Every structure is written in C-alpha cells, then in structure tokens.
Short mmCIF file of C-alpha atoms in Angstrom, two decimals:
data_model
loop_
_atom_site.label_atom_id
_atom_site.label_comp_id
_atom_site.label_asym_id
_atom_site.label_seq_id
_atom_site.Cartn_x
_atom_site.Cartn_y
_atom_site.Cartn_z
CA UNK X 18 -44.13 28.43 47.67
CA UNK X 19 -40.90 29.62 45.83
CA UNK X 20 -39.01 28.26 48.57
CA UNK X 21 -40.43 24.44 47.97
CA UNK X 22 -40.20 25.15 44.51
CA UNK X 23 -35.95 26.05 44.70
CA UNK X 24 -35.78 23.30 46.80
CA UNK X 25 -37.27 20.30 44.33
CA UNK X 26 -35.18 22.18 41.61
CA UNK X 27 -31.92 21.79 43.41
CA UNK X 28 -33.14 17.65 44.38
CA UNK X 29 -34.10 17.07 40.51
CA UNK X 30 -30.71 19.26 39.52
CA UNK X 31 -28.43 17.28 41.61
CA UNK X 32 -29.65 13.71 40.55
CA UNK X 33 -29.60 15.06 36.98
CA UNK X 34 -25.78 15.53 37.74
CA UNK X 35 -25.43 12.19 39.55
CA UNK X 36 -26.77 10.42 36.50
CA UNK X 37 -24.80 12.05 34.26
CA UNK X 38 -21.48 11.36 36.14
CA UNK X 39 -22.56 7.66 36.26
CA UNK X 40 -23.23 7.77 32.54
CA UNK X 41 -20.00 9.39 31.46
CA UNK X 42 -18.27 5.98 33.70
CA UNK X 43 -20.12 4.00 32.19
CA UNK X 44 -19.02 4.53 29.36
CA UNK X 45 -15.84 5.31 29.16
CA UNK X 46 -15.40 1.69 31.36
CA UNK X 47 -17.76 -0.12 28.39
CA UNK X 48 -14.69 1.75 25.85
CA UNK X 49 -11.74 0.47 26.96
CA UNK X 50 -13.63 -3.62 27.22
CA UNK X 51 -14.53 -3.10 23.99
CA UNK X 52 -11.50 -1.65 22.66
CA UNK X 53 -9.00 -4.42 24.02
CA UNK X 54 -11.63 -6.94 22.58
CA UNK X 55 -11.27 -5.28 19.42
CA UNK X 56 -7.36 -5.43 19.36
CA UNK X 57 -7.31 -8.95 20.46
CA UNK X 58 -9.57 -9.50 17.52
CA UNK X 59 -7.89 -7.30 14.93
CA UNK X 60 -11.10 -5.76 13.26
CA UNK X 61 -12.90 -3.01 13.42
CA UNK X 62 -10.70 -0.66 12.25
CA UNK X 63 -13.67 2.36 11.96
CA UNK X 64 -15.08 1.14 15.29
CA UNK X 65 -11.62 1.45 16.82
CA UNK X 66 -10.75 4.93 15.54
CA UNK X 67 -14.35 6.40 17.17
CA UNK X 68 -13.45 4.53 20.11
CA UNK X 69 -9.75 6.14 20.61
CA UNK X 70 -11.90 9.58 19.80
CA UNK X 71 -14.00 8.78 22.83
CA UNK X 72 -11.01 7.99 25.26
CA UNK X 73 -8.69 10.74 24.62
CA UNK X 74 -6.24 8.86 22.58
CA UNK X 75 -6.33 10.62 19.16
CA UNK X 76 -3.95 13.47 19.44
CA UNK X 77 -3.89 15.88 16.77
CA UNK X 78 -3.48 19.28 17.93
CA UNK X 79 0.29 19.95 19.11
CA UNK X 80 3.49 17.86 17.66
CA UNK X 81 4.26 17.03 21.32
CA UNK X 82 1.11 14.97 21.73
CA UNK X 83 0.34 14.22 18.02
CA UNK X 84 0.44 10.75 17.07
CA UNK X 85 -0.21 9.09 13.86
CA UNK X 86 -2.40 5.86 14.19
CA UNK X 87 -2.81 2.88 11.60
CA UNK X 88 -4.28 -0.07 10.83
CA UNK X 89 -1.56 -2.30 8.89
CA UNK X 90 -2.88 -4.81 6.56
CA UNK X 91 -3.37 -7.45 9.32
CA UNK X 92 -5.04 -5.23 11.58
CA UNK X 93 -1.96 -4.55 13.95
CA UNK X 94 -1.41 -1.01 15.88
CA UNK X 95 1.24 0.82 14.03
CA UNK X 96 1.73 3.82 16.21
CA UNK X 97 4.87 6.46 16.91
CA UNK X 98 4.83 9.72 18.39
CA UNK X 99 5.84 12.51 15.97
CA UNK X 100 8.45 13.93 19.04
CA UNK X 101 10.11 10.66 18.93
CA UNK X 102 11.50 9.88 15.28
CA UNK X 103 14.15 7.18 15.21
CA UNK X 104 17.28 7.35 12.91
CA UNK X 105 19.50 4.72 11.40
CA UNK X 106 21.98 4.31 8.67
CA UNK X 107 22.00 8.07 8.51
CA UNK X 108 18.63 8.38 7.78
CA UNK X 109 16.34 10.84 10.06
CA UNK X 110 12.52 10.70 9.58
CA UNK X 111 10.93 13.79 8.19
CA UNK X 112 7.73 15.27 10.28
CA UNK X 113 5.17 12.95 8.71
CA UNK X 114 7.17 10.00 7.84
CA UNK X 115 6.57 6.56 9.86
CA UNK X 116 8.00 3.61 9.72
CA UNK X 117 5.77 0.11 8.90
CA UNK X 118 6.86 -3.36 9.71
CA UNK X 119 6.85 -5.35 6.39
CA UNK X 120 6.12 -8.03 8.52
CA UNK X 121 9.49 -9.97 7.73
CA UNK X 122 13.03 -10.52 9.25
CA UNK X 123 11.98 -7.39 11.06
CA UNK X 124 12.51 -4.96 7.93
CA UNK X 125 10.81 -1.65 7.72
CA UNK X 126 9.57 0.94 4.87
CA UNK X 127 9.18 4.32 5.30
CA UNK X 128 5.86 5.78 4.68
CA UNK X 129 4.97 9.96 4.59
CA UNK X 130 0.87 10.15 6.31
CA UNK X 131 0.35 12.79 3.07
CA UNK X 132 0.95 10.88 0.31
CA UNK X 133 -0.55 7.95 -0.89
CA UNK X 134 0.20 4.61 1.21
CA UNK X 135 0.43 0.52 0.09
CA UNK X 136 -2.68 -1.51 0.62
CA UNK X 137 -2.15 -5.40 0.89
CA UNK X 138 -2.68 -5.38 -3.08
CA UNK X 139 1.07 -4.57 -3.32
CA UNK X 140 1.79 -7.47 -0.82
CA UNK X 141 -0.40 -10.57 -2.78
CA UNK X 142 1.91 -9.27 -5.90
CA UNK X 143 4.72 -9.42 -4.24
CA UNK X 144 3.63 -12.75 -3.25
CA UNK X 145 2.66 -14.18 -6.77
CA UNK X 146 5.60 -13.14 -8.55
CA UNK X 147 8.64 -15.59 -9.09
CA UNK X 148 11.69 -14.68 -9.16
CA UNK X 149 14.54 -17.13 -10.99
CA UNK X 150 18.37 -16.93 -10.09
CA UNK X 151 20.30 -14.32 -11.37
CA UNK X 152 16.87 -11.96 -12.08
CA UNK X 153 17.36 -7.91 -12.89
CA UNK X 154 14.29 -6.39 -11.76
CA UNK X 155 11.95 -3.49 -12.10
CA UNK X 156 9.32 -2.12 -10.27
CA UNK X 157 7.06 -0.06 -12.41
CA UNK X 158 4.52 2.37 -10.82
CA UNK X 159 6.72 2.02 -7.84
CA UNK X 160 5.40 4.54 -5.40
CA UNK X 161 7.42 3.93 -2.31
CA UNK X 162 8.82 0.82 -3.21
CA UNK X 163 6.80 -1.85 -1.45
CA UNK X 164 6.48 -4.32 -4.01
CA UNK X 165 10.02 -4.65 -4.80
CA UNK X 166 10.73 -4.41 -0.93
CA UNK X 167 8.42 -7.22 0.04
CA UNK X 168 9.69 -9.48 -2.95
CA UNK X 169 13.11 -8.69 -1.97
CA UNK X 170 12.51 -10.20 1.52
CA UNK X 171 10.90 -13.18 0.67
CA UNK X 172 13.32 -14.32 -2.01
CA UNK X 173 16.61 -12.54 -0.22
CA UNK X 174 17.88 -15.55 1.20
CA UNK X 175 16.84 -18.51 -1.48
CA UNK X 176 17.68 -15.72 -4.59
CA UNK X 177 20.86 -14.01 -3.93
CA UNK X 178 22.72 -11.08 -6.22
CA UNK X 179 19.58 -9.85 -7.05
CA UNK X 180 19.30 -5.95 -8.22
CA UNK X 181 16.58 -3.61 -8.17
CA UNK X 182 15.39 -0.58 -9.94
CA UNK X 183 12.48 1.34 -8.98
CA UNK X 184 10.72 3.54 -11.56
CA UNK X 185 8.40 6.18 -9.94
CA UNK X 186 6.79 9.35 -11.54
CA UNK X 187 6.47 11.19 -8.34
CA UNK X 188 9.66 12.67 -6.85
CA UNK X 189 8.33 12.52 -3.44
CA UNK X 190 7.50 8.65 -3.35
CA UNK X 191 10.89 8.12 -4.95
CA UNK X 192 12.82 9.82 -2.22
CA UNK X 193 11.01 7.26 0.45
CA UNK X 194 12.15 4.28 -1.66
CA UNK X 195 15.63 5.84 -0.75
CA UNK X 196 15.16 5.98 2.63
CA UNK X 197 13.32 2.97 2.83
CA UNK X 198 16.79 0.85 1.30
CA UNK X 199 19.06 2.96 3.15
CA UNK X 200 17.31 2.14 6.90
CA UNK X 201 17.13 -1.61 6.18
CA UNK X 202 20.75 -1.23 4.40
CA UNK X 203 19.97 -2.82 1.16
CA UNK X 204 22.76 -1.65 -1.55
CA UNK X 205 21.23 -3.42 -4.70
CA UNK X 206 18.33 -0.95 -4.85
CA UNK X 207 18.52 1.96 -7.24
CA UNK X 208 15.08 4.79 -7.05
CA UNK X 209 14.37 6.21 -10.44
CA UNK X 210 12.54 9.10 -10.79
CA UNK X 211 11.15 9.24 -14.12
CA UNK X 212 7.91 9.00 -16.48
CA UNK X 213 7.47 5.63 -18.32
CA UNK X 214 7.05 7.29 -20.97
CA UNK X 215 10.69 9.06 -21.00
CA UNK X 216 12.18 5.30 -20.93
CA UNK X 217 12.99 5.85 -24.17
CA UNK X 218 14.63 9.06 -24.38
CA UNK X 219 18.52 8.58 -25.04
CA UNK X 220 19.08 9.34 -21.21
CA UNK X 221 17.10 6.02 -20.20
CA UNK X 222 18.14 3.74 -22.71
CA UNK X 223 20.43 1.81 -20.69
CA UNK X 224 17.13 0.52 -19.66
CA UNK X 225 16.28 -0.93 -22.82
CA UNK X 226 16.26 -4.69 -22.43
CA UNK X 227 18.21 -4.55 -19.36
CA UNK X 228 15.56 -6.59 -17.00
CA UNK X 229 14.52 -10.08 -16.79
CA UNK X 230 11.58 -9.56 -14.77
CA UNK X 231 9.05 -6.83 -14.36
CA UNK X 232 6.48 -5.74 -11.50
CA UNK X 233 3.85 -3.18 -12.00
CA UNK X 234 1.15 -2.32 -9.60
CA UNK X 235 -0.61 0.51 -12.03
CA UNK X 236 -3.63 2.73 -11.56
CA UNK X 237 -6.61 0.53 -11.84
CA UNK X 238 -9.19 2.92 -12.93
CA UNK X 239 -10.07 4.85 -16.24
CA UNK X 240 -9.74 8.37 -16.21
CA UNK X 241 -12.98 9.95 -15.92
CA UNK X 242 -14.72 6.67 -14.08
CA UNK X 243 -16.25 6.82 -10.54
CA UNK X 244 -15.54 9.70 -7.72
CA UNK X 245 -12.61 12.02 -8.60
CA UNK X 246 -12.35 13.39 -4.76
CA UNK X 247 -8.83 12.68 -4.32
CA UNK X 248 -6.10 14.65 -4.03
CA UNK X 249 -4.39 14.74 -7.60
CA UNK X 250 -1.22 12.74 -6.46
CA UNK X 251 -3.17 10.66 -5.02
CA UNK X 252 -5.72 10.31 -7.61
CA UNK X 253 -2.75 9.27 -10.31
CA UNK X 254 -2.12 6.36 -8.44
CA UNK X 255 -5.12 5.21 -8.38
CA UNK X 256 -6.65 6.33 -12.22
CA UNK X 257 -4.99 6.91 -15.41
CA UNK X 258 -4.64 10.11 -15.32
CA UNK X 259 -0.32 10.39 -16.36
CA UNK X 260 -0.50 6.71 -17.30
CA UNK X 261 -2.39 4.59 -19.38
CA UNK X 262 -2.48 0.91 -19.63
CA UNK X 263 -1.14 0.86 -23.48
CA UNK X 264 1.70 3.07 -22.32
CA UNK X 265 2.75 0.74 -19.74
CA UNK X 266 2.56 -2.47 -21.88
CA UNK X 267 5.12 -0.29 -24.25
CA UNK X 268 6.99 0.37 -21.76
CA UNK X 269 7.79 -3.23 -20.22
CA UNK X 270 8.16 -4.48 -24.01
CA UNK X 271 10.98 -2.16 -23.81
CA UNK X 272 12.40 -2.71 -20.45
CA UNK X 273 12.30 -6.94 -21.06
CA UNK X 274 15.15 -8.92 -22.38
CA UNK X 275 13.22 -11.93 -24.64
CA UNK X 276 11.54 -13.97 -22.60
CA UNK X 277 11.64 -11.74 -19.78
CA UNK X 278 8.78 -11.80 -17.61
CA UNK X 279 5.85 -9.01 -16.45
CA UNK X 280 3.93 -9.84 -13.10
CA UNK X 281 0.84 -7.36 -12.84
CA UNK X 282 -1.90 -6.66 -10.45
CA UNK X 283 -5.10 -5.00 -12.05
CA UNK X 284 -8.94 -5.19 -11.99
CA UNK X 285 -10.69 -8.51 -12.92
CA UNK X 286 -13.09 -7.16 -15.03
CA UNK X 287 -10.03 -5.71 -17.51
CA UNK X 288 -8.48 -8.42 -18.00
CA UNK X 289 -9.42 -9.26 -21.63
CA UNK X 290 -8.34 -5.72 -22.03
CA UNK X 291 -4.63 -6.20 -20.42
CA UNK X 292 -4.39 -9.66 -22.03
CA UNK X 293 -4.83 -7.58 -25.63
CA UNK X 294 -2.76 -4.58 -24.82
CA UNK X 295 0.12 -6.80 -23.83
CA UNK X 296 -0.56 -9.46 -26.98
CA UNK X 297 -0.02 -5.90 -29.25
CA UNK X 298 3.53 -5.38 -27.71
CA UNK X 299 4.35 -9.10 -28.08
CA UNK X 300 3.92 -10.20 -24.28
CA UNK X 301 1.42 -13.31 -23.62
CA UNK X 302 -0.02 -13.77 -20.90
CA UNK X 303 1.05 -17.25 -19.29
CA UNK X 304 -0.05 -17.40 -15.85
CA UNK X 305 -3.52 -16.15 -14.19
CA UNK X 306 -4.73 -16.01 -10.84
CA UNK X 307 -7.73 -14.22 -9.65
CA UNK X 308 -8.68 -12.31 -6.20
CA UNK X 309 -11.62 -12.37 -4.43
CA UNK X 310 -12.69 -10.68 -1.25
CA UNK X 311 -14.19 -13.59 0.50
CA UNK X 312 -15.51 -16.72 -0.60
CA UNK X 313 -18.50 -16.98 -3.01
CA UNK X 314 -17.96 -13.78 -4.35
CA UNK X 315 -16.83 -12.32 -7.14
CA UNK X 316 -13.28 -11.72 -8.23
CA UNK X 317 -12.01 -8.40 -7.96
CA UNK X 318 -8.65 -7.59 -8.92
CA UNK X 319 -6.83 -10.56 -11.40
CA UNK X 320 -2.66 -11.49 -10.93
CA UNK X 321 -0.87 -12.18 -14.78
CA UNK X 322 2.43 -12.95 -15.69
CA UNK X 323 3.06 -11.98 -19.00
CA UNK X 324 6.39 -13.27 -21.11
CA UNK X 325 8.13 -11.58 -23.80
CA UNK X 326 7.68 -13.77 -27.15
CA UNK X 327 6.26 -16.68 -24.94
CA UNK X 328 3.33 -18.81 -26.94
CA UNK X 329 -0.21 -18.03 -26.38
CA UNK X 330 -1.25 -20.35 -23.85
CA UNK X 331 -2.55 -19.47 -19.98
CA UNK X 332 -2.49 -21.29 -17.23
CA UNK X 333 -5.43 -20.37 -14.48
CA UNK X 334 -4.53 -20.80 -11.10
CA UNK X 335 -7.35 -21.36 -8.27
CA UNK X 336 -8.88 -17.81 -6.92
CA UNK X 337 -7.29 -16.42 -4.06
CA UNK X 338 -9.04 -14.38 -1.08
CA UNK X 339 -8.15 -11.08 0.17
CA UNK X 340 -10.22 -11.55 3.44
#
C-alpha cells in the first residue's frame, strides 16, 4: 500500500516539475516577442519595465552590473552601464549622471538619475519660442538647462552670436548645465546659481535689463495643492514652494530690455491668472497657444509670449497635442 502510494507521488511530483519547466519557457519565450514588439512600437513604457524585471535585465544591485534604464520622450532606449562612463572636453560623468540625446545634430545633456529630470514640456517650449538676430537670453527656472539647450540647437545655425544665461536655484542642477555646455563645447553659455528673487541685489544687477528674450519653465502647481510625496527638490520644481508666480513676473520685468520678450509654459487653467500677474509688471501677453494631450480633449498646459510695454492684444494660435 505505501509502496503504490510513493510511487503515484513521485509520477504526480515529476509531471508537476515538467509543467512547471514548460511554463517558466513559455514564458520567458512569450517576453522577449513581446518586448521587441514593444520597442519596435515605442510604447509601453510600464509594460516594458515589468517585462525587463521578468528577463533579468534590470540590474540594480552591484555598480558592475547596474544599469540605469529610460524612456526618452519619444519612447527610445536610453541605456549606459554605470562601469562605463564616457568623458569629453574634460568632463567625466559622476556615478549617477547619464547622458540623453537631445535628439539634434547629435548633442547631448547631462542628466543625474536623483534629481529631477526634463519631460517633453521643456522641449514644446523650446519649440514655440522665437528667437530674433542678435537675442541675449535667459532661462529662468533652468534646472539643467534643457530649454535653453534645445532652443540653442534649433536656432544655432539660422541665429548666430547668440548668448545664454541660465538662472537656477539649485546648485546641483546648475553644475549639470556646466557640464552639459562643456561636453557639447558650447562657450556662449553662462550657469547662474541664484534665487530670482536675489536678481536684484547689487551683485546681480548687471542683469537688470540686460536680455531681450526670456524662457521660464516654472513650477506649475500651488503650494499646498494635490499630493506632496516628492522629494523636496524635487517637489520645488514642480510647486511653488521657493517661487511664486508674482515673483517670477517681477523678476522678468527686471531682466527685459523694453520690448523684450517672455516665452512661458504653465497650466491652462491659470492662464487668466499669468495673463494678470504679468499685465501688473507691464508685460502683455501677445501670443497664445494651448496643449492638449490628444485630440478632443481638453487643454492642459497653455504656451504665452509676453512683451515688455507691448499693447494689449493676443493672438491664439491653434491647440497643439502632446500625444
């Protein structure tokens, strides 16, 4: 009796094994078709992390086999190993610093894992401002520079001469700006690390009416509204927590030669707000263009350019999609 019993044990045992192996094949084999499906189609970026988790390729626990993996804003693989950072122009990579392709002429901005990184907001700015011949330009609420960066790239070769200065609270962000101009040798960038609000202190006032044109990607939220679960220097570039939207408008005011331009990204649903901030420091806003996420929805974010003692009188440019 206990020998038959042992014996269909061992039989149900062993095909419990079998069809577990099989199993396990399976579906590591369904994986990898579904994850070079997903690459070809650039989506699925959530999908595509759980799927590297499932075929070993998420490396996190030794700097030998740790690699930092990203999505860049049109879905491409941005990955380097962490025991292979490249230098150039005398500048060496620090531990969690990687390099993204800006997705022009080749050029590249240096980005730390830790701090807070550039969504494809920064880009459609970028994209919607104008530059004119001969501009001076600053990039408020700079972070690590990608506005400027990106602007500079798409008008380097139409606009030439033009100079840079990037105004950035956070001493950390500021020092990848630095990096970021010395790897793709650009000399007409100068990284500011400052307050706004110190613009006016007698050490900054050779910023007072020195620029022509102004770009500010600020903090979009309130203090105090939705989720605070960031990490603080995170969470001030994303809230107005050391920066308010008044304080800014005083600040460009101050920054602009007459007539002197402000590009600026914000939310949709503030712009009667930014439209009166910037009318109280004498900027109207003269050209509007909204953002949606995909078509037949609502706008989320709204584009302005503002001018320095320009007329009241907006232009409205079709909606744009983010999709």
């Amino acid at each position: 009796m206990s020998a038959r019993f042992s014996s269909n044990f061992s039989v149900k045992f062993s095909c419990f094994l079998f069809f577990c192996a099989v199993f396990i094949v399976f579906t590591k084999t369904a994986c990898v078709i579904v994850k070079k499906v997903c690459n070809k189609g650039r989506k699925c970026s959530f999908f595509m992390t759980m799927l590297d988790i499932s075929t070993h390729t998420w490396y996190t626990d030794s700097k030998k086999k740790k690699k930092i993996r990203r999505m860049d804003m049109n879905g491409e693989n941005i990955t380097q190993k962490a025991s292979e950072k490249e230098e150039k122009n005398g500048v060496t990579l620090g531990e969690y610093e990687v390099l993204e392709d800006m997705l022009i002429d080749g050029l590249k901005i240096v980005q730390d894992t830790r701090l807070y990184r550039f969504t494809s907001d920064s880009v459609l700015l970028s994209r919607f401002a104008k530059g004119k011949k001969g501009d001076v330009v600053a990039d408020f609420c700079a972070g690590s520079g990608i506005v400027a960066f990106h602007f500079h790239a798409l008008n380097k070769e139409r606009l030439q001469g033009l100079k840079y200065t990037l105004f950035e609270m956070q001493k950390e962000l500021s020092e990848l700006s630095k990096k970021t101009a010395k790897w793709n040798n650009f000399d007409n960038f100068e990284s500011v690390q400052c307050r706004l609000q110190d613009l006016y202190e007698k050490p900054m006032r050779q910023y007072h009416e020195a620029f022509s044109l102004v770009l500010c990607n600020p903090p979009y939220e309130k203090k105090g509204v939705g989720f605070d679960n960031d990490e603080y220097h995170k969470a001030i570039c994303r809230k107005e927590i050391t920066l308010t939207l008044a304080e800014i408008a005083e600040a460009a005011s101050y920054a602009l030669k007459f007539g002197g331009r402000l590009c600026m990204l914000h939310r949709a649903d503030r712009l009667p707000e930014v439209c009166y901030t910037l009318h109280a420091v004498n900027i109207e806003v003269k050209k509007i263009q909204f953002v949606g996420g995909r078509y037949g929805t609502k706008p989320y974010l709204v584009m302005i350019e503002g001018v320095k003692g320009g007329k009241a009188c907006s232009e409205i440019f079709p909606t744009i999609y983010n999709e």
